[in-house]
mmCIF file of C-alpha atoms and ligand atoms in Angstrom:
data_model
loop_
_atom_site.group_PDB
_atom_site.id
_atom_site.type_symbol
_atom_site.label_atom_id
_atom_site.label_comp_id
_atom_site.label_asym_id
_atom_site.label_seq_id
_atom_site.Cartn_x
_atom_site.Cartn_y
_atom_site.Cartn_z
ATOM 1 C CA UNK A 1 -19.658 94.437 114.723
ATOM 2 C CA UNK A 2 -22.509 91.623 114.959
ATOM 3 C CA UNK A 3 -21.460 88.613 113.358
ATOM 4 C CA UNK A 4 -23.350 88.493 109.778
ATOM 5 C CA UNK A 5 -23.590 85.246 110.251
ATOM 6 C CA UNK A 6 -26.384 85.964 112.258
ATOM 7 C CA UNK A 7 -28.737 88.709 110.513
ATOM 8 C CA UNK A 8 -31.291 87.327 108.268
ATOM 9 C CA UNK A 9 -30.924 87.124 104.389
ATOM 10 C CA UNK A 10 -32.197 90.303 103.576
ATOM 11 C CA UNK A 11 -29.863 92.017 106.150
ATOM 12 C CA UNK A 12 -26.979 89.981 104.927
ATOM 13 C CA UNK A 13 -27.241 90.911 100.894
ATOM 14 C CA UNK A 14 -27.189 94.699 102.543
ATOM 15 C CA UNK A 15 -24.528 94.552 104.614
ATOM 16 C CA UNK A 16 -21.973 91.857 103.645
ATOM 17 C CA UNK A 17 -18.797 92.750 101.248
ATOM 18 C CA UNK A 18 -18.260 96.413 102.176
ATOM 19 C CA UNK A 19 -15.334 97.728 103.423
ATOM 20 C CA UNK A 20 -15.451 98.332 107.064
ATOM 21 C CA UNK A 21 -12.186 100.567 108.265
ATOM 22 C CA UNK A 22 -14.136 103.899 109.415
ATOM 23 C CA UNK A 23 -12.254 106.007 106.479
ATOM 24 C CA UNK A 24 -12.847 103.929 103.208
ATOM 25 C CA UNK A 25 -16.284 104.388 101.179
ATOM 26 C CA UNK A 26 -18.936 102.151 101.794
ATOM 27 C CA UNK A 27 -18.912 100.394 98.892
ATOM 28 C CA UNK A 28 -16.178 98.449 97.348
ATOM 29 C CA UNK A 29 -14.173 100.293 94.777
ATOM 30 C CA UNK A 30 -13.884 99.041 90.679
ATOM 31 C CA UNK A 31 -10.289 97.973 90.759
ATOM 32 C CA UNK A 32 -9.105 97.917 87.283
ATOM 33 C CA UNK A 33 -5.804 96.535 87.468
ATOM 34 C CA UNK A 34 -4.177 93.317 85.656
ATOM 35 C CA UNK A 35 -1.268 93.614 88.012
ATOM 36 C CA UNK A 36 0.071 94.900 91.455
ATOM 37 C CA UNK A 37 3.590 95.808 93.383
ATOM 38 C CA UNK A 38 5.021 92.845 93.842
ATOM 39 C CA UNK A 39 5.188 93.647 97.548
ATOM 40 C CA UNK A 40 1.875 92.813 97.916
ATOM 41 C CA UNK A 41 0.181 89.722 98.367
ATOM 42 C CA UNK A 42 -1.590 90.099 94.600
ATOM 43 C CA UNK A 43 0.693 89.923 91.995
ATOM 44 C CA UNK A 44 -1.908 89.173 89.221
ATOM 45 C CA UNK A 45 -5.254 89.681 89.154
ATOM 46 C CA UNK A 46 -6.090 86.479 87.090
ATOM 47 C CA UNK A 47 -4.442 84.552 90.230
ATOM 48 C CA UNK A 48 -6.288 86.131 93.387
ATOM 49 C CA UNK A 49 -8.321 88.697 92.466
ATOM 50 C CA UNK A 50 -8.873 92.244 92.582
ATOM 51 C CA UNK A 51 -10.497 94.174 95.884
ATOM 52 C CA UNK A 52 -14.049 94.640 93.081
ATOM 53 C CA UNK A 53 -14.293 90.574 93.009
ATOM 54 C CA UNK A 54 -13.650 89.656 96.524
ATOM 55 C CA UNK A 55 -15.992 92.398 97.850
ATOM 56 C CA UNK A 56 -18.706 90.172 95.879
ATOM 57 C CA UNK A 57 -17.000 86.899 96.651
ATOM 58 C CA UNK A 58 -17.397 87.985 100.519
ATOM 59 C CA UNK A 59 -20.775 89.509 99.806
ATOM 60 C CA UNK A 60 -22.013 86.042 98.005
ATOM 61 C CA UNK A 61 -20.107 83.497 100.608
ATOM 62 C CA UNK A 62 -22.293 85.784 103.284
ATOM 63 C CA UNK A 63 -25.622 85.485 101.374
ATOM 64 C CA UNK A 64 -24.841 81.226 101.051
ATOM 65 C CA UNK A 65 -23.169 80.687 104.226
ATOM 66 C CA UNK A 66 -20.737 79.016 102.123
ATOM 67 C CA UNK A 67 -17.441 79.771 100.383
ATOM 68 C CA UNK A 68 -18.436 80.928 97.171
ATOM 69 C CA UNK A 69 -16.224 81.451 93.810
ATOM 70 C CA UNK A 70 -17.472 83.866 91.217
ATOM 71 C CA UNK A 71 -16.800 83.589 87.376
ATOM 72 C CA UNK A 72 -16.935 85.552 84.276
ATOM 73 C CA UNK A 73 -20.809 83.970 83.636
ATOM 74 C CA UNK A 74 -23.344 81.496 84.485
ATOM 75 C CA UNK A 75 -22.286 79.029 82.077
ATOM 76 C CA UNK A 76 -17.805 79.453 83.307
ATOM 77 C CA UNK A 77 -19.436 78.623 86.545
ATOM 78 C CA UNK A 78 -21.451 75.738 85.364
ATOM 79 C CA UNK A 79 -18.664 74.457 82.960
ATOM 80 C CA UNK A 80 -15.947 75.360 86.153
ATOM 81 C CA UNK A 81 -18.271 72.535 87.764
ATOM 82 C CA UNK A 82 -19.139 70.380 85.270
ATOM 83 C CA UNK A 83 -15.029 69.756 84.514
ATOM 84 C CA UNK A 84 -14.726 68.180 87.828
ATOM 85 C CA UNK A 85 -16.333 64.886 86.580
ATOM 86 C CA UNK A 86 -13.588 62.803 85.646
ATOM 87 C CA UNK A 87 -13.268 60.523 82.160
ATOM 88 C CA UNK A 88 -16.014 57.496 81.927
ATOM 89 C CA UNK A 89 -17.557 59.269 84.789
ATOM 90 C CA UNK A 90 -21.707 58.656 84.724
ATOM 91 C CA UNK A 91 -23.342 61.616 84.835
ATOM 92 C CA UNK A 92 -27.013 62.574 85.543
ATOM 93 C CA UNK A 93 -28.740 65.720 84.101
ATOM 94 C CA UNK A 94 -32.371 66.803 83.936
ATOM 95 C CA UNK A 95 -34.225 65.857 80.957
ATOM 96 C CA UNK A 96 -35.150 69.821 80.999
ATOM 97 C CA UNK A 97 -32.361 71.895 81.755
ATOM 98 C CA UNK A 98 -30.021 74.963 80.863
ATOM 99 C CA UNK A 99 -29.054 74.349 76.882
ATOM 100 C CA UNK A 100 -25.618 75.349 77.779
ATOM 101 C CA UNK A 101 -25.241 72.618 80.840
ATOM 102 C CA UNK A 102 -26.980 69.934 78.569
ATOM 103 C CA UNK A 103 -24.880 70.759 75.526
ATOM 104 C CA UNK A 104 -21.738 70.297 77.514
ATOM 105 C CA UNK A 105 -22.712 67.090 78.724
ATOM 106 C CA UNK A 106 -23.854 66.242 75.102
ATOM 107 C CA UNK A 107 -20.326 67.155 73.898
ATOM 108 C CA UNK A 108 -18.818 64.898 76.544
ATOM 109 C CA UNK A 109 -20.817 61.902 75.558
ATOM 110 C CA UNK A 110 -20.278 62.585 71.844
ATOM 111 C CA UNK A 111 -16.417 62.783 72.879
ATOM 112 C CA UNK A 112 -16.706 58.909 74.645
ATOM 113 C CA UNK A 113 -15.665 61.003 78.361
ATOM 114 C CA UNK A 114 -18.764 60.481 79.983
ATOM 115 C CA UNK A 115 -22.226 58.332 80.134
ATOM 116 C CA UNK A 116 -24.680 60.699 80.171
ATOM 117 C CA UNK A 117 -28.423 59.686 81.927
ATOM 118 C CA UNK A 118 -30.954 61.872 80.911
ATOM 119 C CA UNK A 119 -33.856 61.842 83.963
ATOM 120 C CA UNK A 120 -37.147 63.800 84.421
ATOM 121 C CA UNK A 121 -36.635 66.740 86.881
ATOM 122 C CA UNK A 122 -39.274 65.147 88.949
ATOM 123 C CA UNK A 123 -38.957 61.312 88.670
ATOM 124 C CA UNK A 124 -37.655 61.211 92.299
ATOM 125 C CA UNK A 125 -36.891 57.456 92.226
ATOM 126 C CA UNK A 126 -35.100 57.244 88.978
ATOM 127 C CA UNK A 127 -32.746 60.091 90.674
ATOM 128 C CA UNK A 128 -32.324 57.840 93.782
ATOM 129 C CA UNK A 129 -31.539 55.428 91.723
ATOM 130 C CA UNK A 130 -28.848 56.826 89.888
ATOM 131 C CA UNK A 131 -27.165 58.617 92.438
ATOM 132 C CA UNK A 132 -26.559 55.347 93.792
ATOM 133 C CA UNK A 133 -23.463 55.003 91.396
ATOM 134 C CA UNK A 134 -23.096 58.286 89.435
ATOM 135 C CA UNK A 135 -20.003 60.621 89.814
ATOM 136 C CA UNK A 136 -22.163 63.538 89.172
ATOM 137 C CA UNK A 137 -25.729 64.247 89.792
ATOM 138 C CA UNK A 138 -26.529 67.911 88.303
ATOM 139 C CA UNK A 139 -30.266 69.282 89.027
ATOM 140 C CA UNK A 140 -32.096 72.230 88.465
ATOM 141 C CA UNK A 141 -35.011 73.603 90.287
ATOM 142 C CA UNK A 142 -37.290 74.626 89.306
ATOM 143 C CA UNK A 143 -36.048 74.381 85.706
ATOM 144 C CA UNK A 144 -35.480 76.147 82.774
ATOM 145 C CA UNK A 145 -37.940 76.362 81.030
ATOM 146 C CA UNK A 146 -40.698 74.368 82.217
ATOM 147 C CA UNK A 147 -40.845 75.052 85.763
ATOM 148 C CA UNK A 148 -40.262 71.640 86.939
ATOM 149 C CA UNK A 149 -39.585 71.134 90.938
ATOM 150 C CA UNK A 150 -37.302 68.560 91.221
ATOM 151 C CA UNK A 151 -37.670 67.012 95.348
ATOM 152 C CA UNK A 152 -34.153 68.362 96.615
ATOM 153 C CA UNK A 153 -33.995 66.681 99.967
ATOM 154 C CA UNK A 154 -35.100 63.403 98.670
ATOM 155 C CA UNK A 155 -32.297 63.257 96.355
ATOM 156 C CA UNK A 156 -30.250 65.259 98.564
ATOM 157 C CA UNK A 157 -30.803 62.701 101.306
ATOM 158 C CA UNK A 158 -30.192 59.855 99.126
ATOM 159 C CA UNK A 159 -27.228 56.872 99.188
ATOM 160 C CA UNK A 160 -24.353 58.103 96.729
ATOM 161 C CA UNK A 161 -20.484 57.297 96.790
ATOM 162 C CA UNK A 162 -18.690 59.519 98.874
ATOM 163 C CA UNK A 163 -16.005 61.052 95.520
ATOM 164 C CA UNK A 164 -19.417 61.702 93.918
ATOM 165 C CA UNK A 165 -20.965 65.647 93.335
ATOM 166 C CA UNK A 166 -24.460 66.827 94.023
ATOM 167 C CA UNK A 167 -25.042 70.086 91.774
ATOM 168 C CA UNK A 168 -28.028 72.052 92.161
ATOM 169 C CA UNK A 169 -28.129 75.415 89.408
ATOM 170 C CA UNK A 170 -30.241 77.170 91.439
ATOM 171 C CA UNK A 171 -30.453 80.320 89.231
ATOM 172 C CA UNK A 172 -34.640 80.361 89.546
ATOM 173 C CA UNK A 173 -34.655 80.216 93.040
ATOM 174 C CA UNK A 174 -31.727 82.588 94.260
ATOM 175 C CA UNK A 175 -30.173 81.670 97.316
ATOM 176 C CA UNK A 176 -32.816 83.662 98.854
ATOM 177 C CA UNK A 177 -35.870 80.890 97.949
ATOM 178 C CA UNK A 178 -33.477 77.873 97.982
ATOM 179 C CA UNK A 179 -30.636 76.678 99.931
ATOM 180 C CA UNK A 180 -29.606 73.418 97.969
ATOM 181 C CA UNK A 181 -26.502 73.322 100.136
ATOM 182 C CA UNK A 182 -28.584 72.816 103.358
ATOM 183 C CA UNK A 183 -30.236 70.372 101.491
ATOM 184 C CA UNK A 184 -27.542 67.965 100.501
ATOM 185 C CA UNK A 185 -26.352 69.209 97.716
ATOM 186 C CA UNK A 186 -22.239 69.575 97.683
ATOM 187 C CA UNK A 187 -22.628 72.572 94.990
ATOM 188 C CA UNK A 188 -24.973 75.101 94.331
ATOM 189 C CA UNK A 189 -24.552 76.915 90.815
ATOM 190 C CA UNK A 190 -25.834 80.296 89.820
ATOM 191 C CA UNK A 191 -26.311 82.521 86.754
ATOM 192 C CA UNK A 192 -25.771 85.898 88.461
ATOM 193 C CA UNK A 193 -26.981 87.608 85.468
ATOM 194 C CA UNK A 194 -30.306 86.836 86.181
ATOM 195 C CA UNK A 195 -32.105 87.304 89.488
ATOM 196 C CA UNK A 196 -28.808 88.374 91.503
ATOM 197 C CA UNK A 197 -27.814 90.941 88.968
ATOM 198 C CA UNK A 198 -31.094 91.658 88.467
ATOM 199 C CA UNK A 199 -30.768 94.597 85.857
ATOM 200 C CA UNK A 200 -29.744 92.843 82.333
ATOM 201 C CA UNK A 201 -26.402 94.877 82.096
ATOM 202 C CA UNK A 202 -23.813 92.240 83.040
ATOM 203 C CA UNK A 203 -22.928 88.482 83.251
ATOM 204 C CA UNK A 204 -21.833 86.595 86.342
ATOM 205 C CA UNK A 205 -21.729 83.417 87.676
ATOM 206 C CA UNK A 206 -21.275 82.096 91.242
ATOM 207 C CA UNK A 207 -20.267 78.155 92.646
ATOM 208 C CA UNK A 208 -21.128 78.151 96.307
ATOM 209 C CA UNK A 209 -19.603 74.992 98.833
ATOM 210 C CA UNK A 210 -18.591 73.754 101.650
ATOM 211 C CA UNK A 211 -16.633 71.549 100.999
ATOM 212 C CA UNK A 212 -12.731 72.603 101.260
ATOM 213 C CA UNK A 213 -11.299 70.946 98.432
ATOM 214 C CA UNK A 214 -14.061 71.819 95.769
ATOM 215 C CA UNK A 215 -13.341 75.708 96.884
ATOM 216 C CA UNK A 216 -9.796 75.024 95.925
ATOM 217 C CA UNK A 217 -10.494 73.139 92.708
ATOM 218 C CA UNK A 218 -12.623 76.102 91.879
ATOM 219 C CA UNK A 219 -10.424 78.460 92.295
ATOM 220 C CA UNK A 220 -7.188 76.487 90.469
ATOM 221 C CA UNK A 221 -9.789 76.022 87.738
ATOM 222 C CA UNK A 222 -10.745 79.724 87.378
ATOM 223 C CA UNK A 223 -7.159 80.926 87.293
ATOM 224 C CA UNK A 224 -5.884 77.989 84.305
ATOM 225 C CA UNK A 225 -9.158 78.202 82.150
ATOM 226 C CA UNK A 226 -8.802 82.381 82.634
ATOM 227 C CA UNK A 227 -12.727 82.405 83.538
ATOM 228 C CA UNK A 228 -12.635 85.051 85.696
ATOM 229 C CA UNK A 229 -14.692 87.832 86.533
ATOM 230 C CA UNK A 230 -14.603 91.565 85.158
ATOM 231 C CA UNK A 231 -14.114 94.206 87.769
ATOM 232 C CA UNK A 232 -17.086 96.243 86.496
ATOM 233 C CA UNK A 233 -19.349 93.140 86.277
ATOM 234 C CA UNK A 234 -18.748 92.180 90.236
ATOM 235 C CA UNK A 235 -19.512 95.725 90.608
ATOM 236 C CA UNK A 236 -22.716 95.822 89.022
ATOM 237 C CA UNK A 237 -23.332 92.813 90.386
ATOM 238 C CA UNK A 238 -22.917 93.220 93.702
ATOM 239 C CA UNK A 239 -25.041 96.991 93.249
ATOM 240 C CA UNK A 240 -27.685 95.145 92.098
ATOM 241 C CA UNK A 241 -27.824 92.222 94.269
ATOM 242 C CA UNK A 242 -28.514 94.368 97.143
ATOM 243 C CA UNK A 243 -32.396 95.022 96.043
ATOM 244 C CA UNK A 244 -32.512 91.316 95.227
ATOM 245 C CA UNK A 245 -35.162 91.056 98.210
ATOM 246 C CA UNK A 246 -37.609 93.913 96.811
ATOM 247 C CA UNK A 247 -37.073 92.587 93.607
ATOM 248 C CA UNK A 248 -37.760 89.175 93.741
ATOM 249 C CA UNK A 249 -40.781 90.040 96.562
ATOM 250 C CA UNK A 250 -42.337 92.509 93.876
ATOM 251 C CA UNK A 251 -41.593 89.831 91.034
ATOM 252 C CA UNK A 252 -43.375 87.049 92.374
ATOM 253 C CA UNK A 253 -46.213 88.881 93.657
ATOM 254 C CA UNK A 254 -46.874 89.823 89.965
ATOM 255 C CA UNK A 255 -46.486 86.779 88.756
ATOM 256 C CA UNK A 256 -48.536 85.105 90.840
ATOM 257 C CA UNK A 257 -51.186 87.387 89.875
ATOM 258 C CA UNK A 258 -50.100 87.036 86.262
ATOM 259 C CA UNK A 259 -50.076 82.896 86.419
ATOM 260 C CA UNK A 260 -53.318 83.412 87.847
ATOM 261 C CA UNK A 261 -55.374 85.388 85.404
ATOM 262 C CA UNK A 262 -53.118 83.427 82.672
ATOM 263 C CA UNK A 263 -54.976 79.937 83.940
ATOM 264 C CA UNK A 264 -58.325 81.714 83.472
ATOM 265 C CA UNK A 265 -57.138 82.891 79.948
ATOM 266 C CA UNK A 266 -59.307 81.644 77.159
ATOM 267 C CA UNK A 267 -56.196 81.957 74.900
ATOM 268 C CA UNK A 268 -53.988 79.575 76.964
ATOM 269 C CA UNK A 269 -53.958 75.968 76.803
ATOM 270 C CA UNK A 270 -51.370 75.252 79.995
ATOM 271 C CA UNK A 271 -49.764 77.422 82.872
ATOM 272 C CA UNK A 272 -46.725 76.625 84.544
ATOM 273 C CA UNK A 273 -45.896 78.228 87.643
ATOM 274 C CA UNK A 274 -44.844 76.413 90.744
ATOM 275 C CA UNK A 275 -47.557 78.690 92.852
ATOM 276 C CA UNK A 276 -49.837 77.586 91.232
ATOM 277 C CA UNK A 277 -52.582 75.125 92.901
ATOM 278 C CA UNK A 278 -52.756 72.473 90.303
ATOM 279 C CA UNK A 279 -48.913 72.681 89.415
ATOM 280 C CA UNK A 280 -47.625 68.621 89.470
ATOM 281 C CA UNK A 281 -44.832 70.745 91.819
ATOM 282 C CA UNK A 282 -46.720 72.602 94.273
ATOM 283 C CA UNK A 283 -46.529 70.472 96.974
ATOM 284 C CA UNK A 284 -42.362 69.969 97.115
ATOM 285 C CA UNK A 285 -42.742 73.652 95.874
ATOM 286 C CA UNK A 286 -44.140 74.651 99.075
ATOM 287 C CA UNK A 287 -41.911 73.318 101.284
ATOM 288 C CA UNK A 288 -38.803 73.716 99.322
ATOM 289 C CA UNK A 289 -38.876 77.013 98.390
ATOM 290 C CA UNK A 290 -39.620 80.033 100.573
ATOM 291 C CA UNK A 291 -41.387 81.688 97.113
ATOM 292 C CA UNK A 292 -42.639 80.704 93.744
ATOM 293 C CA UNK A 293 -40.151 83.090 91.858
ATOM 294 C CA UNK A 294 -40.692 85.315 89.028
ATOM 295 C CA UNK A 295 -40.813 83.035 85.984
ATOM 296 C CA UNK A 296 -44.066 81.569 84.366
ATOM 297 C CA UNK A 297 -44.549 79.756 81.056
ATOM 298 C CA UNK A 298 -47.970 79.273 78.830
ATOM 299 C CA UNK A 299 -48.849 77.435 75.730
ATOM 300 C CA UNK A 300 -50.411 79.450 73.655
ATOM 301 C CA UNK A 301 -52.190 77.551 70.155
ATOM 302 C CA UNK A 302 -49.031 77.050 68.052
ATOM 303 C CA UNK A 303 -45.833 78.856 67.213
ATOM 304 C CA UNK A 304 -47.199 81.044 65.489
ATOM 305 C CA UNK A 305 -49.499 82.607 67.773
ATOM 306 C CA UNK A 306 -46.797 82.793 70.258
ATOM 307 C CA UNK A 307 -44.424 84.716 67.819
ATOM 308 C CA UNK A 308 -47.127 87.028 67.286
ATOM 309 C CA UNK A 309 -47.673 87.518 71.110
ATOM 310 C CA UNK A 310 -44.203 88.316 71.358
ATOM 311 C CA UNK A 311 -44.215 90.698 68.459
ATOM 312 C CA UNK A 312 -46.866 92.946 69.849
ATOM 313 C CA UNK A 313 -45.957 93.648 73.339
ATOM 314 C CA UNK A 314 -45.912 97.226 74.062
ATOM 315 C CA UNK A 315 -44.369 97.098 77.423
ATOM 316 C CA UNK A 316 -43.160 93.479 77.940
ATOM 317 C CA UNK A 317 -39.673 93.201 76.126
ATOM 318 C CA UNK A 318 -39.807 90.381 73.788
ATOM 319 C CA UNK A 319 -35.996 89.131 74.870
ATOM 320 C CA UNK A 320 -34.216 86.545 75.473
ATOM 321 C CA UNK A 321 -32.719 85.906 79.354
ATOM 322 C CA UNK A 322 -34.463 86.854 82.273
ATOM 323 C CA UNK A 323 -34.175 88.065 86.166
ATOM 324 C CA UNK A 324 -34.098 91.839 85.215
ATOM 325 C CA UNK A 325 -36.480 94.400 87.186
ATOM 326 C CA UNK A 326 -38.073 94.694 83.526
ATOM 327 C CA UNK A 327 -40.308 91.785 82.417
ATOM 328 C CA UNK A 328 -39.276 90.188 79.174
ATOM 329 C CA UNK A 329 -40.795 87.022 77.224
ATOM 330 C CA UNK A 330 -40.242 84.893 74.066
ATOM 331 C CA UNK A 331 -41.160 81.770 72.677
ATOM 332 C CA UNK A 332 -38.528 78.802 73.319
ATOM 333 C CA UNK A 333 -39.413 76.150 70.789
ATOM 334 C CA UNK A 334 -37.334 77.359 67.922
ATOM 335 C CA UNK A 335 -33.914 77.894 69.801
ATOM 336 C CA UNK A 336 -31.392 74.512 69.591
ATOM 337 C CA UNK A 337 -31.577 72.170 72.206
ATOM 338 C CA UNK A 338 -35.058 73.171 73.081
ATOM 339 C CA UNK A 339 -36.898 70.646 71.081
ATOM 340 C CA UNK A 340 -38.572 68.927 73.984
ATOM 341 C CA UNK A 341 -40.681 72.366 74.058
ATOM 342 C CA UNK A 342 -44.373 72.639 73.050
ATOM 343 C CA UNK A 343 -44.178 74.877 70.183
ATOM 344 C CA UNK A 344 -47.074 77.566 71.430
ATOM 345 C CA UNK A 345 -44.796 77.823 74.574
ATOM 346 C CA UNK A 346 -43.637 81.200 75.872
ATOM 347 C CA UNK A 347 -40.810 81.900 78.512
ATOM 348 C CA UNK A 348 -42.081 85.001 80.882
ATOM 349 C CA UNK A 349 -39.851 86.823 83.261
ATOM 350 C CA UNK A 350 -41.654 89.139 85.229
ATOM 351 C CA UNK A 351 -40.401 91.840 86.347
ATOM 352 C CA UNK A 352 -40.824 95.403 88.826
ATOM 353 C CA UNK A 353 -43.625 97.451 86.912
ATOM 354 C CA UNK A 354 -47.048 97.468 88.527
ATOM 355 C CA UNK A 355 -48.518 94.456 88.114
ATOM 356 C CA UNK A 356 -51.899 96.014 85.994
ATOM 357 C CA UNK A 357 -49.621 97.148 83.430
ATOM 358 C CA UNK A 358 -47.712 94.630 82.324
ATOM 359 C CA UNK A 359 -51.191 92.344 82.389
ATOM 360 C CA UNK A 360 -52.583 94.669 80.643
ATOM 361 C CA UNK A 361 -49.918 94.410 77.809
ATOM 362 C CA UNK A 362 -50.119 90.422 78.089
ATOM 363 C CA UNK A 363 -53.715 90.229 77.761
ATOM 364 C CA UNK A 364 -53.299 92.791 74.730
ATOM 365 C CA UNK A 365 -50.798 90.267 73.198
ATOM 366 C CA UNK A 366 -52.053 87.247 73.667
ATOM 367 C CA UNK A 367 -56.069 87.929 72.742
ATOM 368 C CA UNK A 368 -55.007 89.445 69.451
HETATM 369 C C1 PLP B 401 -28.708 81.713 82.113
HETATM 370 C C2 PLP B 401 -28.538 80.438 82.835
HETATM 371 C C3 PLP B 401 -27.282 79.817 82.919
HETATM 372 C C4 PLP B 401 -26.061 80.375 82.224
HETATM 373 O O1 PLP B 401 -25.695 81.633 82.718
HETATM 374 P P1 PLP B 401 -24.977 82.776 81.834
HETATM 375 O O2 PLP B 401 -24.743 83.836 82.841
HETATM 376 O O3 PLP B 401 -25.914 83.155 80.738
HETATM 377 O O4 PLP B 401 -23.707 82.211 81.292
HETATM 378 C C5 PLP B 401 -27.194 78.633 83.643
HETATM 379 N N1 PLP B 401 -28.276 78.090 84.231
HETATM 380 C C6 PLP B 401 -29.494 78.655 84.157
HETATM 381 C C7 PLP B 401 -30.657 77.992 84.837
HETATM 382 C C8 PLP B 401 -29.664 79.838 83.456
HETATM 383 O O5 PLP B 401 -30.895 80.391 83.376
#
């Protein structure tokens, strides 16, 4: 067999974590077990696994080129990572951010742990600056919500002390746009029940390295906190990560049609999509990211034309989350934590359908 290492992406999320002895099925069974024989070499699944969560481990260490550790959601993965800042530590977070990730840094401060530095996604210098002496530097790009494109290399590049962690949650991007991890980053985070997943019916989470003793601290962490994954999760997960290409390929192509006809909209005040010309982004975006992904946001008037909007989609789900193959949308303003938001704002995901349908629903919605 060819080594994966060398296929391309798309090959790789095909191929990698099946069984490969000519008898056994090609895809990895859902191993439903708590315990095995003790002759083995897995006495308890909480402590190595089942065959379900190592055929996705190996599928997802393929797919980063990195060894990768997979948890029972986005947010065990991020807090899996966050934990390994140590007490008084200073830690740096994007002023616009996952809730969940900001929250836990929020509790930390509140708790006297850590100093936390709050720093625009794309204030480059303030980022060198801080990296200088931080024990953990934790960006996302582009971000959630606002579509922010933080300059990865740049910081990536930068001066930092040699204990310190780079984290990049790179659920927007998928490994397939970004690889923060060839870009300097010691950790890349992602919410596998988004794009990866892809299908809204499970939550995952994934911590990708190369660095031998963060796999390890992972891993000790996953087992003593008990954040590990379900065997029909990894399943799913790993079923519906390998369309992640078409998806995200269709996805993007939409909504870069969408973000376009949404700029020309006499309803909207602002567009935010990385692909976009005019986006403060577009240039980093460019070379950073090998497409614009599936997510746009708009400012409608006020809140409450963007709750109606949301109300009268036909087609478009009005939902929270995001990454499925069916496009969903709400407005972000009222939910805690997001009160940097413009209050007309509205969150789209876009998903499979054709692309003339779901505009045709948006338009509908938002020219009411
Ligand atoms: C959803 C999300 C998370 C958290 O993932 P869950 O699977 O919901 O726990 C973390 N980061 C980003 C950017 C997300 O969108």
């Amino acid at each position: 067999m060819t080594d994966p290492i060398e296929w391309n992406p798309q090959t790789r999320i095909v191929a990698s974590g099946r069984p490969r002895a000519t008898h056994e099925p090609l895809n990895a069974p859902i191993v439903v077990a708590s315990t095995f024989g003790s002759a083995g070499d897995s006495p308890y699944s909480r402590d190595i696994g089942t065959d379900t969560w190592r055929a996705f481990e190996a599928f997802a260490s393929d797919l980063e080129q990195a060894d990768t550790v997979s948890f029972a959601s986005g947010m065990a993965a991020c807090a899996a990572v966050l934990a390994m800042a140590p007490n008084e530590a200073r830690v740096a977070i994007p002023s616009d951010c996952y809730q969940g990730v900001a929250a836990l840094a929020a509790d930390a401060e509140a708790d006297g742990r850590w100093t936390v530095h709050r720093i625009d996604t794309d204030d480059t210098a303030r980022w060198v600056e801080v990296a200088a002496t931080a024990d953990l530097v934790w960006l996302e790009s582009p971000s959630n919500p606002l579509l922010v494109i933080g300059d990865l290399a740049t910081i990536g590049a930068a001066p930092r002390p040699a204990s310190s962690l780079l984290v990049v949650d790179n659920t927007f991007a998928t490994p397939l746009n970004q690889r923060p991890l060839d870009l300097g980053a010691d950790v890349s985070v992602q919410s596998a029940t988004k794009l990866l997943g892809g299908h809204s019916d499970l939550l995952s989470g994934l911590v990708a390295t190369r660095r031998p003793d963060l796999g390890e601290r992972l891993r000790r962490h996953r087992r003593l906190h008990g954040a590990t994954p379900g065997a029909l999760e990894s399943y799913l997960a790993l079923r519906g990560a390998r369309t992640l290409s078409l998806r995200l390929e269709q996805s993007q192509r939409s909504a870069a049609v969408i973000a376009e006809r949404l700029a020309q909209h006499a309803a909207v005040s602002i567009v935010r999509y990385p692909g976009l010309a005019d986006h403060p982004g577009h240039e980093i975006a460019a070379a950073q990211l090998d497409g614009y992904g599936s997510m746009i946001c708009f400012d409608l008037a006020d809140g409450a034309a963007a709750e109606a909007a949301c109300a009268s989609t036909k087609l478009i789900r009005h939902a929270t989350s995001l990454g499925g193959v069916e496009s969903t949308m709400e407005r972000r303003a009222g939910i805690p934590g997001q009160e940097h938001l413009p209050a007309g704002l509205i969150r789209m995901s876009v998903g499979i359908e054709h692309v003339e349908d779901v505009w045709a629903d948006l338009d509908a919605a938002i020219s009411r």
